[in-house]
CSV table of C-alpha atoms in Angstrom, one decimal:
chain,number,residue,atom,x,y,z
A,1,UNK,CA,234.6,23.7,42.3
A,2,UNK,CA,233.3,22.8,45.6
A,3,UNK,CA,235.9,22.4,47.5
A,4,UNK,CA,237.1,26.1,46.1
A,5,UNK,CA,234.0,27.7,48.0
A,6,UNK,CA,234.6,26.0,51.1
A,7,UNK,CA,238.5,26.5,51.2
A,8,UNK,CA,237.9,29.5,53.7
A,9,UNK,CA,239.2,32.1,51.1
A,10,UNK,CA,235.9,33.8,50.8
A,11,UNK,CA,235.1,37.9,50.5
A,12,UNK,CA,235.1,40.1,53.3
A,13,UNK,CA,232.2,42.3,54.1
A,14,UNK,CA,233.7,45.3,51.8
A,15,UNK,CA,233.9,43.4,49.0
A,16,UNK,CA,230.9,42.0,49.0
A,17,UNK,CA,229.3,44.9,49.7
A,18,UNK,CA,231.2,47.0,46.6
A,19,UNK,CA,230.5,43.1,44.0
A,20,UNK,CA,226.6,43.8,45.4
A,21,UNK,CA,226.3,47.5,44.4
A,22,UNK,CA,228.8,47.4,41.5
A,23,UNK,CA,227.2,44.0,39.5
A,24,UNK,CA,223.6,46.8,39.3
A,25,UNK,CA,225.6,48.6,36.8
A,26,UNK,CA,224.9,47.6,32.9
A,27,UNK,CA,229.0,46.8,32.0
A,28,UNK,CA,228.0,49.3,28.7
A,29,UNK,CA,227.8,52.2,31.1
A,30,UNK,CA,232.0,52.2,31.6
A,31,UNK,CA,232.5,51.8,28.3
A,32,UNK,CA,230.6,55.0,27.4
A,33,UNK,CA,232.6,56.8,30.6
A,34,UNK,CA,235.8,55.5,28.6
A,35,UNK,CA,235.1,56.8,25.2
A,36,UNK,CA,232.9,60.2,26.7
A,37,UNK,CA,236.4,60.8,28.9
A,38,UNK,CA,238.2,60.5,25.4
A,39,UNK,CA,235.7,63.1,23.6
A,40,UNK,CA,236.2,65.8,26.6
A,41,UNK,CA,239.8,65.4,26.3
A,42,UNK,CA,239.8,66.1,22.8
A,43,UNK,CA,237.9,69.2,23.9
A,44,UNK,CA,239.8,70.3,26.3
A,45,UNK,CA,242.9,70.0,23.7
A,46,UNK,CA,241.3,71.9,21.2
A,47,UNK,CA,240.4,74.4,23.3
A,48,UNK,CA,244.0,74.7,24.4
A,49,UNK,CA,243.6,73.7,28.0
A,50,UNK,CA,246.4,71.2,28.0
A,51,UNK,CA,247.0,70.2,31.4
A,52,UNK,CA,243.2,69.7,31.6
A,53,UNK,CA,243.1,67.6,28.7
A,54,UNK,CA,245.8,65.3,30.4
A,55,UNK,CA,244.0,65.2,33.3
A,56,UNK,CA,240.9,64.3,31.8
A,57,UNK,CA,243.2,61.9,29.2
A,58,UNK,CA,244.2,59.7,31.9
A,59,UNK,CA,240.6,58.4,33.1
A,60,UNK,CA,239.4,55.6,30.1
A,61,UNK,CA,242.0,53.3,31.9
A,62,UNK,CA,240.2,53.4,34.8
A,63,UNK,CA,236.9,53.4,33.7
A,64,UNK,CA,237.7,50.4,31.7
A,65,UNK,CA,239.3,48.6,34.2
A,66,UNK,CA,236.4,49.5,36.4
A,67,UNK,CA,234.2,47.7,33.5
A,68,UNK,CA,236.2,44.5,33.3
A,69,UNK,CA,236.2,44.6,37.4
A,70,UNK,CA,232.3,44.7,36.8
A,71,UNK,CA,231.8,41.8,34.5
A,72,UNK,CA,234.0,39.6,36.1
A,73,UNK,CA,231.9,40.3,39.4
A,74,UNK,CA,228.9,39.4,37.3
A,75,UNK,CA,230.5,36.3,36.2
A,76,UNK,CA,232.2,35.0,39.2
A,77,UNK,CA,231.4,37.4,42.0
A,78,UNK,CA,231.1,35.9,45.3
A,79,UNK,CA,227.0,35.6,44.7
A,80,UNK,CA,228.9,32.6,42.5
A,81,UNK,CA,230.4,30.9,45.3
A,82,UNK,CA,227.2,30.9,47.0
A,83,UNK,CA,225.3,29.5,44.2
A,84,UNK,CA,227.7,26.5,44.5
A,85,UNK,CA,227.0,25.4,47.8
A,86,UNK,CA,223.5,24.6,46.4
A,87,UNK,CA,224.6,22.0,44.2
């Protein structure tokens, strides 16, 4: 595993920057984005605003991805390969 953190393939600044804010955020909190993006959909499609609806329809993907982006930062973000070099 060392030689992994020392192979020179580490983050730029942007990334670490993004893994630093984005690992604050509980991994629940996409989740609910996913399922509330669902509910307003369902609204909107009730309400008959259709194109709205498909808009709106298209965003759990995201927001999910977003979460698994988010836990795997949490997991193995780069504050992982720094944690290496103390061992």
């Amino acid at each position: 595993m060392k030689d992994l953190a020392n192979a020179g393939h580490g983050e730029g600044k942007v990334a670490k920057a993004i893994e630093e804010q984005t690992s604050k955020l509980p991994s629940d909190l996409f989740l609910w984005a996913a399922v509330g993006a669902i509910g307003v959909s369902l609204g909107l499609k009730i309400m008959g605003h259709k194109h709205n609806a498909l808009f709106v329809g298209q965003w759990p993907a995201p927001f999910l991805l977003l979460g698994l982006y988010n836990k795997i930062v949490k997991l193995q973000g780069h504050d992982q390969e720094e944690n290496l070099d103390e061992y």
